[in-house]
Short mmCIF file of C-alpha atoms and ligand atoms in Angstrom, two decimals:
data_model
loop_
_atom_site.label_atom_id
_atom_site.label_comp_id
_atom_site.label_asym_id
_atom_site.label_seq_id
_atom_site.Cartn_x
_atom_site.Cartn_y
_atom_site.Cartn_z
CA UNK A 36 -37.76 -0.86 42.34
CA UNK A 37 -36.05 1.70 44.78
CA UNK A 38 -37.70 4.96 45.38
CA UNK A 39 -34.39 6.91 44.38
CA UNK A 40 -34.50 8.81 41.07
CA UNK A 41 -32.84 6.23 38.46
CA UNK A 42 -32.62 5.21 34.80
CA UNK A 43 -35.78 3.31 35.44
CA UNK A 44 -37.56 5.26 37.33
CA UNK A 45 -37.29 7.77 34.75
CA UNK A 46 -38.87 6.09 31.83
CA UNK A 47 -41.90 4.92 33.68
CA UNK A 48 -42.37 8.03 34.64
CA UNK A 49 -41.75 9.46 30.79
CA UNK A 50 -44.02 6.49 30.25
CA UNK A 51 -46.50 7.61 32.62
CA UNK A 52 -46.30 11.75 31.07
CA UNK A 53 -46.62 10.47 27.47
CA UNK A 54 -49.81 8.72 29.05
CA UNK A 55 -51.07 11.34 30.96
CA UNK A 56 -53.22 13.02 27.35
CA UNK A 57 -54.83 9.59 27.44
CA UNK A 58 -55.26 9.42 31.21
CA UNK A 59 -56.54 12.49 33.27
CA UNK A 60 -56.11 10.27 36.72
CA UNK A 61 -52.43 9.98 36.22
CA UNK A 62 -51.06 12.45 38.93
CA UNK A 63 -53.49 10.85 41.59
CA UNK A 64 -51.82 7.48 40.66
CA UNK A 65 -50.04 6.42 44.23
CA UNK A 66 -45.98 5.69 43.52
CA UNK A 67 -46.28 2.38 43.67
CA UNK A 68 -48.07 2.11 40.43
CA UNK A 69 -45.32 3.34 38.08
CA UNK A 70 -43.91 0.12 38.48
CA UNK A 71 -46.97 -1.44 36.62
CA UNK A 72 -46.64 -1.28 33.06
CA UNK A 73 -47.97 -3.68 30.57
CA UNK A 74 -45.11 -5.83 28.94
CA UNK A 75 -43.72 -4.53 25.78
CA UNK A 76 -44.82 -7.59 24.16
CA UNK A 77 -48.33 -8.08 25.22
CA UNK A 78 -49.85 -6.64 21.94
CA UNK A 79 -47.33 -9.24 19.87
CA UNK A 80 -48.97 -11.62 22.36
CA UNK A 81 -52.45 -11.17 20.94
CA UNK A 82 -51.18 -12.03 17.35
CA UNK A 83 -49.38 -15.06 18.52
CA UNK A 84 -52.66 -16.91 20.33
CA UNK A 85 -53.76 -16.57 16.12
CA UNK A 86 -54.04 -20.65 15.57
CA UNK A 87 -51.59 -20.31 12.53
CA UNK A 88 -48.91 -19.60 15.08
CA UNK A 89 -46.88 -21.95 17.78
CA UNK A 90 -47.36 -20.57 20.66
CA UNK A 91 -44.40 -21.46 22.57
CA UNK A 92 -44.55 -18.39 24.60
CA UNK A 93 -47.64 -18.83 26.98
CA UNK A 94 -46.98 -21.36 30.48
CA UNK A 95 -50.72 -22.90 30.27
CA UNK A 96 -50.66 -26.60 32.04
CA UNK A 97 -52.00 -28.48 29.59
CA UNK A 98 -55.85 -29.99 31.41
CA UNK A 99 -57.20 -31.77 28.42
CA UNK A 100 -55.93 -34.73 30.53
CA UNK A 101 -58.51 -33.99 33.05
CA UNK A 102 -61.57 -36.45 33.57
CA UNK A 103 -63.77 -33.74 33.39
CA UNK A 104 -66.71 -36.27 33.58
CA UNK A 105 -65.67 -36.86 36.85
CA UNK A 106 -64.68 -33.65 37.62
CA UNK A 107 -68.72 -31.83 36.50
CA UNK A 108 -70.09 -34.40 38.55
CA UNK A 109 -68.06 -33.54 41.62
CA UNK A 110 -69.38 -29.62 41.59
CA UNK A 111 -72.92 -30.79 40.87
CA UNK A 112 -72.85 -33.31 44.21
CA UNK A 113 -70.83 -29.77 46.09
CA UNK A 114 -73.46 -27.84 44.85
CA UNK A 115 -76.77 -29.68 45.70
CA UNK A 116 -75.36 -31.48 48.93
CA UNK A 117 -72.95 -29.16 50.42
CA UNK A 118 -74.17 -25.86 48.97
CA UNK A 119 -74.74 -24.45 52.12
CA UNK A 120 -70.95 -24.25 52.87
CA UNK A 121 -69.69 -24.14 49.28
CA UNK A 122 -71.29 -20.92 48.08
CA UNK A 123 -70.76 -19.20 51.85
CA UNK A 124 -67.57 -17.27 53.17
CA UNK A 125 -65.46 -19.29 54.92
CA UNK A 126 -62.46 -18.76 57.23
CA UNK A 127 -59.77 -16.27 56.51
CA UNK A 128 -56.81 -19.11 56.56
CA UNK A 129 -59.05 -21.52 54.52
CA UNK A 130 -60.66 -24.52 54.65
CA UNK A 131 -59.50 -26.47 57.69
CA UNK A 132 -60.10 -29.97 55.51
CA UNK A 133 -58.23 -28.96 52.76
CA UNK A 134 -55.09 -27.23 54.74
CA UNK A 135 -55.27 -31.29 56.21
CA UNK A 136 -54.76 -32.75 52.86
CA UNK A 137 -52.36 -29.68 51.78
CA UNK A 138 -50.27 -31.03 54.23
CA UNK A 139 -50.69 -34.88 52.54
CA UNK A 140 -49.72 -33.10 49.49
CA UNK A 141 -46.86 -31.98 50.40
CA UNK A 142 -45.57 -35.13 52.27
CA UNK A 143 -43.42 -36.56 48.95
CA UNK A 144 -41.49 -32.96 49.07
CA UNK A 145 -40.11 -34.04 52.72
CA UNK A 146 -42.26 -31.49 54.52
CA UNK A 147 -44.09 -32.82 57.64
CA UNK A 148 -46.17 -29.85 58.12
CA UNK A 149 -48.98 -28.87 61.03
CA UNK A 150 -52.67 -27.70 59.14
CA UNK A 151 -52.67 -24.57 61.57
CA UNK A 152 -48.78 -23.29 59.73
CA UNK A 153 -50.89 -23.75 56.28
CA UNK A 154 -52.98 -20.58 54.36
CA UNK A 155 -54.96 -20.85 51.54
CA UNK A 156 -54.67 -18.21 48.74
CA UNK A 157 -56.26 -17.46 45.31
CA UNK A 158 -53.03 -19.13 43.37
CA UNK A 159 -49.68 -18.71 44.71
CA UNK A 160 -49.51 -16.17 42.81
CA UNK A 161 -51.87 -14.37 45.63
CA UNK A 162 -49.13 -15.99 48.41
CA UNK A 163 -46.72 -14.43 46.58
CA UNK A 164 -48.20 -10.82 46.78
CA UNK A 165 -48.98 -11.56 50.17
CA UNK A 166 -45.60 -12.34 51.41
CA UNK A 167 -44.45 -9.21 49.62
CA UNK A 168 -46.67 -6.99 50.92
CA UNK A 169 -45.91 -8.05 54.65
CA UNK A 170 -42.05 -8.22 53.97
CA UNK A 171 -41.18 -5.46 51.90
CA UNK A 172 -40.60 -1.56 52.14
CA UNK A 173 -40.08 0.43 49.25
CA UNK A 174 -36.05 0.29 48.75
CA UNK A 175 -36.23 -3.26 50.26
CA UNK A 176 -33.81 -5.79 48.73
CA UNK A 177 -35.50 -9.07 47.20
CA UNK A 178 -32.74 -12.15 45.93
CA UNK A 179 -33.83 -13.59 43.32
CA UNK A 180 -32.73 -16.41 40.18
CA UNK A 181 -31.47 -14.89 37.41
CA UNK A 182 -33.16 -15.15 35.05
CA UNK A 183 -36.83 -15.43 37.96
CA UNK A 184 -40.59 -15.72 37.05
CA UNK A 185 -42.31 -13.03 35.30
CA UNK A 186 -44.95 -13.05 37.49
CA UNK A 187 -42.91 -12.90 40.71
CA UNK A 188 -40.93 -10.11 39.60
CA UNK A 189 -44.19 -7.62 38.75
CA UNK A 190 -44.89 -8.57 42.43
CA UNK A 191 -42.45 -7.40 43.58
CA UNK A 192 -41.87 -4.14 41.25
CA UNK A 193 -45.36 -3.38 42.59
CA UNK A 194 -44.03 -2.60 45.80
CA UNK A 195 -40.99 -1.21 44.72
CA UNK A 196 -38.83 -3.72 45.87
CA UNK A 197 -34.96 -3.88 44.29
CA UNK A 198 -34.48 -7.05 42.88
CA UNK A 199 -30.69 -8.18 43.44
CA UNK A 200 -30.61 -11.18 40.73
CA UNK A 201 -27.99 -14.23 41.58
CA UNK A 202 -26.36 -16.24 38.97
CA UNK A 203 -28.10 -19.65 37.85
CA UNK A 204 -26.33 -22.22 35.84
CA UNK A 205 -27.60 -26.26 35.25
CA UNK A 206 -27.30 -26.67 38.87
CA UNK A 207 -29.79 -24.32 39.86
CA UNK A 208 -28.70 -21.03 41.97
CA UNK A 209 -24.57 -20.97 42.55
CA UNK A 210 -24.29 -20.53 46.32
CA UNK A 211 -20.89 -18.60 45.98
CA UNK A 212 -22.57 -16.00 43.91
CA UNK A 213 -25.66 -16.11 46.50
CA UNK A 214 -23.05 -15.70 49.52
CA UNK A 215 -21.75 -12.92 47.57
CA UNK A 216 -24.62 -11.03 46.24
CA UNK A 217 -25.74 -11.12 50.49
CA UNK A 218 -22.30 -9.94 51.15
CA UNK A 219 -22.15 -6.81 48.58
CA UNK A 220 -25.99 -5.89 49.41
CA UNK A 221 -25.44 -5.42 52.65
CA UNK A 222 -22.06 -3.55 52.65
CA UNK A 223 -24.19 -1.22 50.18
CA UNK A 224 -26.09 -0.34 53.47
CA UNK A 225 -29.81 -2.28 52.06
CA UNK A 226 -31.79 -4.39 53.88
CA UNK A 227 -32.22 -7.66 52.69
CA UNK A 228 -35.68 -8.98 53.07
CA UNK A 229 -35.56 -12.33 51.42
CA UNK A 230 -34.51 -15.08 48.70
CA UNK A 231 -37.37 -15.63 46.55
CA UNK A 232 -36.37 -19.25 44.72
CA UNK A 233 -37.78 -21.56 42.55
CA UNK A 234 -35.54 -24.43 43.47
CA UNK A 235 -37.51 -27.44 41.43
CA UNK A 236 -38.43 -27.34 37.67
CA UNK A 237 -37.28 -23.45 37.15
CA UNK A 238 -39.68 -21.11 35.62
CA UNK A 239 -38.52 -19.94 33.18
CA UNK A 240 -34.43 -21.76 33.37
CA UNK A 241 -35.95 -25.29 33.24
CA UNK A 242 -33.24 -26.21 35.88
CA UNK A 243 -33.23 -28.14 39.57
CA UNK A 244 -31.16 -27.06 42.31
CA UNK A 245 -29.25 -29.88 43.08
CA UNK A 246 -29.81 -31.29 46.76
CA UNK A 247 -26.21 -30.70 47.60
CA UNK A 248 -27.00 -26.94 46.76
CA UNK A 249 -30.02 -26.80 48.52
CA UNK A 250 -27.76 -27.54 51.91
CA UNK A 251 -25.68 -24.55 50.76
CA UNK A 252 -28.04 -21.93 49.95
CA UNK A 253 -30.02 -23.04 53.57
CA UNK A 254 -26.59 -22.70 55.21
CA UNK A 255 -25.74 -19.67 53.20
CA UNK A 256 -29.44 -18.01 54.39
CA UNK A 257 -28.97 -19.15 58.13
CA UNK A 258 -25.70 -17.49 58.35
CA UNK A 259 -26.62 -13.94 56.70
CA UNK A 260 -30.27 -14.47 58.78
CA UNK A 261 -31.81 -14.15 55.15
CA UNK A 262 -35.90 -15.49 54.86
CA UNK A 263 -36.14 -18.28 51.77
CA UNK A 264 -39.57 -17.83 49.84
CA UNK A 265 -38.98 -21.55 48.45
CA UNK A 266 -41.36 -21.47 45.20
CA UNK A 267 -42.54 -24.74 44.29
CA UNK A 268 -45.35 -25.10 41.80
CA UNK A 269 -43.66 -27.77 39.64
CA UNK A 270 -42.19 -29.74 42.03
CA UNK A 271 -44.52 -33.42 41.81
CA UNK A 272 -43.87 -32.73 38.19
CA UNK A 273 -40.44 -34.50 37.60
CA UNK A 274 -40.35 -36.60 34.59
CA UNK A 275 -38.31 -39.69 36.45
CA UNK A 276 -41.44 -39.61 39.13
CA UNK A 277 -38.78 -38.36 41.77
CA UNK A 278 -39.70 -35.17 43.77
CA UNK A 279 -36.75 -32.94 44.75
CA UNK A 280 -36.69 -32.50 48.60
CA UNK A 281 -38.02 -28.99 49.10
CA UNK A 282 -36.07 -27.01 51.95
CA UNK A 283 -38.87 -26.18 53.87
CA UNK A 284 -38.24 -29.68 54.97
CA UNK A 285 -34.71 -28.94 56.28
CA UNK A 286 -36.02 -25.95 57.78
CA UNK A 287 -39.23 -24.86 59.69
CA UNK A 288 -38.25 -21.99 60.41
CA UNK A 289 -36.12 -20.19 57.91
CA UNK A 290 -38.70 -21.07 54.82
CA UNK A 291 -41.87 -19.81 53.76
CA UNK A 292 -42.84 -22.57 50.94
CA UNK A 293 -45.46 -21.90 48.35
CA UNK A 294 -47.50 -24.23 46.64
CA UNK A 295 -50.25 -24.21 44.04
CA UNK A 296 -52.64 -26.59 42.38
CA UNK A 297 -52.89 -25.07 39.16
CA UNK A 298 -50.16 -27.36 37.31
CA UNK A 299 -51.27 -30.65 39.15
CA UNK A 300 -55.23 -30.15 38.81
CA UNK A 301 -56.27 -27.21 37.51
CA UNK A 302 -55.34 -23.28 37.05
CA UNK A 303 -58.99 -21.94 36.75
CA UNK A 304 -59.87 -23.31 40.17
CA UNK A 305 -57.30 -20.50 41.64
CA UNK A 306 -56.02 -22.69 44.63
CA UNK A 307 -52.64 -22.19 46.12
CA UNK A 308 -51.01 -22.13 49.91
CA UNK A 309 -48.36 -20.96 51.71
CA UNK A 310 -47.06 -23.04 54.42
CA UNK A 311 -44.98 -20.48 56.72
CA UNK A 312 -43.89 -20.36 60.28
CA UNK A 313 -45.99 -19.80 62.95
CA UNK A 314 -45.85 -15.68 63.42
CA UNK A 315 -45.77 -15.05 59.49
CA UNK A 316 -48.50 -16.96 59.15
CA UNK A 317 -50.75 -15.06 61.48
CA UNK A 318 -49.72 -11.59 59.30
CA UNK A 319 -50.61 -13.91 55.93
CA UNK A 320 -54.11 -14.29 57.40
CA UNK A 321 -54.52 -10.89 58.24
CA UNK A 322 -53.04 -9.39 54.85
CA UNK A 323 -55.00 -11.87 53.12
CA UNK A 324 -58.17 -10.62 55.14
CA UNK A 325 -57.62 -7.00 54.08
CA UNK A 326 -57.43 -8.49 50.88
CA UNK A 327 -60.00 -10.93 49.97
CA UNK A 328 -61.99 -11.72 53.05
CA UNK A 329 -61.48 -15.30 52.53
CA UNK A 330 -60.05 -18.06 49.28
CA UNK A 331 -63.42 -18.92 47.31
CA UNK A 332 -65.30 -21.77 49.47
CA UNK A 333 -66.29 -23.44 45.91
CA UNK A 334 -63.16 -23.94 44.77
CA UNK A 335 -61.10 -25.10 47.70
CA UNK A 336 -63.89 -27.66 48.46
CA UNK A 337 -63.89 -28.78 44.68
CA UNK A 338 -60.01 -29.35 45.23
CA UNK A 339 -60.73 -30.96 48.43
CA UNK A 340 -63.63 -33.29 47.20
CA UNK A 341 -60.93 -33.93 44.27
CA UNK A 342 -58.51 -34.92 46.43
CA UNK A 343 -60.34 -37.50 48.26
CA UNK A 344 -62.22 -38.66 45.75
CA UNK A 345 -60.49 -39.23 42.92
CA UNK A 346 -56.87 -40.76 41.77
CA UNK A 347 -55.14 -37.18 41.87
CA UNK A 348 -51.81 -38.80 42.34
CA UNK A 349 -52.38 -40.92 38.83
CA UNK A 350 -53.72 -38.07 36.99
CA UNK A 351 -50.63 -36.17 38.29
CA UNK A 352 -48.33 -39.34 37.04
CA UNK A 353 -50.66 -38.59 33.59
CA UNK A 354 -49.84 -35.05 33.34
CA UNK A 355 -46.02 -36.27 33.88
CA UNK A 356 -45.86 -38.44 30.95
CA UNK A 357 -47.62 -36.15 28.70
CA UNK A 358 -45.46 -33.40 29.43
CA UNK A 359 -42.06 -35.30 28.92
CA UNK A 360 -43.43 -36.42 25.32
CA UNK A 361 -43.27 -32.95 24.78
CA UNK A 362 -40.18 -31.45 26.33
CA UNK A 363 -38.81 -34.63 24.40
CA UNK A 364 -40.23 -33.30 21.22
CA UNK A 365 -38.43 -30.01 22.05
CA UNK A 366 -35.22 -31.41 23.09
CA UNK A 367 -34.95 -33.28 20.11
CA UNK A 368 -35.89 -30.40 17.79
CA UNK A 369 -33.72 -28.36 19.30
CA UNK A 370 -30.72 -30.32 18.95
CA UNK A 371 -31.37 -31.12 15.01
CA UNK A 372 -32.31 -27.32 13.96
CA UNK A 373 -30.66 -24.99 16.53
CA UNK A 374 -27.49 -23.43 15.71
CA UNK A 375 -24.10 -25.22 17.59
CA UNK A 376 -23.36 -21.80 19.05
CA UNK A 377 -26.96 -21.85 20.57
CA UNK A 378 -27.24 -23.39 24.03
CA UNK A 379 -30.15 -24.48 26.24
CA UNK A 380 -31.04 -26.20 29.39
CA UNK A 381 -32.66 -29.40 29.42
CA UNK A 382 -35.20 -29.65 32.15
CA UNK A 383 -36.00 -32.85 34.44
CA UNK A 384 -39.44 -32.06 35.13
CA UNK A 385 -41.80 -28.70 35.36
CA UNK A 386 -42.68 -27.00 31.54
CA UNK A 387 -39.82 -24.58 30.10
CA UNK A 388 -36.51 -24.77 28.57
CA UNK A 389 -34.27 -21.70 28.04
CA UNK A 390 -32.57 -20.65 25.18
CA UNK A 391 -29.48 -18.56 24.43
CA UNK A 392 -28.59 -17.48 21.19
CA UNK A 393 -24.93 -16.94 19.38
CA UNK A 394 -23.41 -13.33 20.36
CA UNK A 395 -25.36 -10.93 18.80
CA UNK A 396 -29.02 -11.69 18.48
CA UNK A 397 -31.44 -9.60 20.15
CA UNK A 398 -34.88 -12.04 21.20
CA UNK A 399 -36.93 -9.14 21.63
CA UNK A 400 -35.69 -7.19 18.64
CA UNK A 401 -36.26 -10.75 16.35
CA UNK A 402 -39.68 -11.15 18.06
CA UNK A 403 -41.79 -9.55 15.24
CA UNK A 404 -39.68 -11.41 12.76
CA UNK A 405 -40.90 -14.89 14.50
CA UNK A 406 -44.06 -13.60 14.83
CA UNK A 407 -44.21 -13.64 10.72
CA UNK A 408 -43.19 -16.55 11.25
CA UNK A 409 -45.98 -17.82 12.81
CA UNK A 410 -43.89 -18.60 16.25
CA UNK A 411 -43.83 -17.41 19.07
CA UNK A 412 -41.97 -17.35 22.45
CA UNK A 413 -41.32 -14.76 25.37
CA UNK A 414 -38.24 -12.79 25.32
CA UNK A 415 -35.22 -13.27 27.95
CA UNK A 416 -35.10 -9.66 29.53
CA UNK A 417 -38.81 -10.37 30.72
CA UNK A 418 -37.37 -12.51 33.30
CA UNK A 419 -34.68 -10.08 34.57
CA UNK A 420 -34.94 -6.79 36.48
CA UNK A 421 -32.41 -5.56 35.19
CA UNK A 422 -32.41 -5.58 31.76
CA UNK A 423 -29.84 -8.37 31.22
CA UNK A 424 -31.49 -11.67 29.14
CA UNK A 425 -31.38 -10.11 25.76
CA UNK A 426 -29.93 -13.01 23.59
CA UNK A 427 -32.18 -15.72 25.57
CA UNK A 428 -35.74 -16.45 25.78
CA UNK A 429 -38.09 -18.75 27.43
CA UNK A 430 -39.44 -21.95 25.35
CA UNK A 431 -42.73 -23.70 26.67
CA UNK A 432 -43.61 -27.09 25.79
CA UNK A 433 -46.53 -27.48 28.20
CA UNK A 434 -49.53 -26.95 25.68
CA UNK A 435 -48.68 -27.51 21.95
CA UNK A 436 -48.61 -31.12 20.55
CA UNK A 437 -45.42 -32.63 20.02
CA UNK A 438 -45.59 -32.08 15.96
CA UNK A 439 -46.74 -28.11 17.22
CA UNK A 440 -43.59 -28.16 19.20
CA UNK A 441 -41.68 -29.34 16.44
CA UNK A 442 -42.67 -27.11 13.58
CA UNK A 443 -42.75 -24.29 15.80
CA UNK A 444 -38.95 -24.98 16.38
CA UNK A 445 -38.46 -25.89 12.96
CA UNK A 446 -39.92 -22.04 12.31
CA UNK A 447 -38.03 -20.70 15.41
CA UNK A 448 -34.39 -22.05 13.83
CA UNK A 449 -35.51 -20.82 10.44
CA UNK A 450 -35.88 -16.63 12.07
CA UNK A 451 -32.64 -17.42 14.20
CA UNK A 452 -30.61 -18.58 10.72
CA UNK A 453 -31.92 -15.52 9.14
CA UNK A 454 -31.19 -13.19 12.01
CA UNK A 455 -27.47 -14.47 12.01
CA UNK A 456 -27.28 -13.61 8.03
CA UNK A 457 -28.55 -9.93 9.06
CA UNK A 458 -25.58 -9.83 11.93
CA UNK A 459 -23.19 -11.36 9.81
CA UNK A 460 -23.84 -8.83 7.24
CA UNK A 461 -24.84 -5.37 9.57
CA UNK A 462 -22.50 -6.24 12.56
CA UNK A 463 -23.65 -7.61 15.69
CA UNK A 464 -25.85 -5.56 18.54
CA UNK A 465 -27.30 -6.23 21.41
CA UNK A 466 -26.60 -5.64 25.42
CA UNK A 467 -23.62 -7.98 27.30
CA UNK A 468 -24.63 -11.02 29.16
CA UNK A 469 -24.67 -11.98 32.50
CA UNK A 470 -22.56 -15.00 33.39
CA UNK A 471 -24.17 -17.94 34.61
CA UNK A 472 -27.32 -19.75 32.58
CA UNK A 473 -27.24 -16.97 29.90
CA UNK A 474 -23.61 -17.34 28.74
CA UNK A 475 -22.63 -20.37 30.67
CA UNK A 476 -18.33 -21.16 30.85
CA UNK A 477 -17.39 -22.50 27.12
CA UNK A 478 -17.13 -26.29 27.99
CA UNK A 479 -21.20 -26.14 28.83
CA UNK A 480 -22.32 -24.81 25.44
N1 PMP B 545 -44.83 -19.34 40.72
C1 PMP B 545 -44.35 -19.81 39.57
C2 PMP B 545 -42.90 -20.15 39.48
C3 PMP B 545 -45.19 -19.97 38.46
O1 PMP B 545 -44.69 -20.46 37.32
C4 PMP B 545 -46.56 -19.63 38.58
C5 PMP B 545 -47.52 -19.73 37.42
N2 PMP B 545 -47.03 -19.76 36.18
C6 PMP B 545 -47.00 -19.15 39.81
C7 PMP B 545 -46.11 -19.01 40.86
C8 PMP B 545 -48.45 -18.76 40.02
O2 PMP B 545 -49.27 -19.83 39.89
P1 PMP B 545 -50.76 -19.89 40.44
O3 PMP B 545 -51.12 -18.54 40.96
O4 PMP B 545 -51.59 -20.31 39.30
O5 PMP B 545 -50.72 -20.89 41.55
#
């Protein structure tokens, strides 16, 4: 967030004085750490992994697909025939074999991409730090999808960037609001450093930028000269086996794209990329230098042995059909239990749906109350900067079985019909909403 004194500003630093009995290093703490608190619901989160509970909170991919036969065999063979390399540092950008078949990977998105434009990182979550910490000043404006991912948006509170969120709706990102949000930024006199988007499979909206859009918002970015971080973890996971065009393929120059194989192989392995233009790229290497020395030899040649040696693409195609069995099962759940003043989006491909309940109902306040339940899910305002997401929340259908899905919904519906007898009877609270995916015109819902 910015550096000026401000509402939030002020409770993390209340947050940090309250702490300061428990914690005698708080005043060496550098600024840029007030912005790291743990989430409000973390400790709720520890009650909900209980196995009595449906989780439908956490984003795991779901790898009990995995041949992992085939897979044990693979790091033996790495192990005791190319040990010598696998268990050594390697080069700062990564492997130069794997940034080859990165580039194979990413040939169904469009992209025709050059192995020296590619860096290896520990997860995109690591490109996305990365990319941060060369772009951003404290103050610095980030765009970003309202509601964006959790994960980004610590990123980026961590060096207290201000997040300027953009109206979503089914369509992905509206590029009038986009053109506008660029427009009132910069009258405001702050820099814009980039749009961070997660145009395929949304985490956590469940929604698809159209391809239509996707000329827009490129248009839109060329105009203002604004940098696209094009976030695209999900994107081979589209449940009609099409793969949205990513625009890193419409634009070499203009997008930094991030990919990851934790939802197509597997998370633990902690193997992502970002493929950027030339110049970034060389400050990636060299910020990811100061910061790891190099991405774990093991595990990049485990993903590259897996690549070449085993059906990746069919296990992918696998992972596909399980994981529309399940947003099925939630879909269909959702439709028979849910409330008709609910609404939620109904995703093509990737692992979430989200939710927005009638007027009222407060997702983090009913939390505990689902909890009891024994269900769980992750509130709406964790995807927002600002506060706004109140009456929505994030669904996951990656891990539970369909029947989990299903009586977790069937327990979900239960807390929301008992949370609208409590409004009907105390009066309704809760903050406004923001237009767009979270109170969407009254022909979508
Ligand atoms: N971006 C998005 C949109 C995600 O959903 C995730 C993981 N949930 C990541 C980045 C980070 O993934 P990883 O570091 O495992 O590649």
């Amino acid at each position: 967030m910015s550096q000026q004194p401000g509402p939030d500003r002020r409770t993390t630093d209340a947050v940090a004085a309250a702490g300061s009995r428990l914690d005698s290093y708080v005043d060496r703490y550098a600024t840029r750490t007030h912005g790291m608190t743990a989430s409000e619901v973390r400790s709720l989160f520890a009650v909900a992994s209980r196995p009595e509970v449906v989780s439908l909170a956490g984003g795991m991919p779901n790898i009990s697909g995995l041949p992992l036969d085939i897979v044990g065999s693979l790091m033996h063979d790495l192990v005791t025939k190319r040990g010598m390399s696998a268990l050594q540092y390697g080069s700062g950008q990564g492997d130069p074999v794997l940034r080859e078949q990165i580039c194979d990977v990413m040939r169904p998105t469009g992209i025709a991409a050059h192995p020296d434009d590619v860096t290896v990182t520990v997860g995109s979550q690591q490109a996305l730090d990365l990319v941060t910490r060369i772009f951003i000043d404290p103050g610095d404006v980030i765009l970003a999808e309202a509601p964006s991912y959790v994960g980004a948006l610590g990123t980026f509170r961590s060096y207290q960037a201000d997040v300027v969120h953009v109206e979503m709706d089914d369509d992905g990102l509206v590029p009038e609001r986009l053109a506008e949000a660029i427009t009132t930024t910069e009258a405001s006199g702050r820099r814009i450093k980039f749009l961070y988007t997660i145009p395929s499979y949304h985490n956590p909206g469940g929604v698809t930028l159209t391809s239509a859009r996707r000329a827009e918002v490129l248009e839109i970015c060329r105009r203002a000269d604004v940098l696209i971080i094009e976030d695209d973890p999900y994107g081979l996971l589209g449940f009609d086996g099409e793969v949205p065009r990513a625009m890193r393929a419409d634009d070499t120059e203009r997008v930094v794209y991030l990919g990851s194989f934790s939802k197509t192989f597997a998370p633990g392995l902690r193997v992502g990329w970002a493929l950027a233009p030339h110049a970034v790229r060389e400050k990636l290497v060299l910020a990811a230098e100061n910061s790891v020395l190099c991405p774990p030899a093991f595990s990049q040649l485990a993903v590259s042995e897996y690549l070449s040696g085993h059906d990746w693409l069919g296990q992918v195609k696998d992972f596909r059909e399980t994981y529309r069995e399940r947003r099925d099962a939630m879909l269909s759940s959702l439709q028979d239990l849910m409330p008709e003043s609910a609404h939620w989006t109904r995703p093509s491909g990737g692992f979430y749906v989200w939710l927005t309940l009638p007027e009222g109902i407060d997702t983090k306040a009913m939390l505990p109350r689902a909890v009891t339940n024994r269900v769980a899910y992750v509130p709406g305002t964790a995807f927002y900067a600002d506060g706004f997401g109140s009456r929505s929340m994030r669904l996951s259908y990656c891990y539970p079985t369909p029947d989990r899905i299903r009586e977790g919904v069937r327990r979900l519906a239960q807390v929301v019909e008992q949370e609208m007898e409590l409004r009907a009877t105390f009066g309704a609270w809760g903050s406004p909403q923001r237009p767009g995916l979270d109170a969407p015109a009254p022909d979508q819902s």
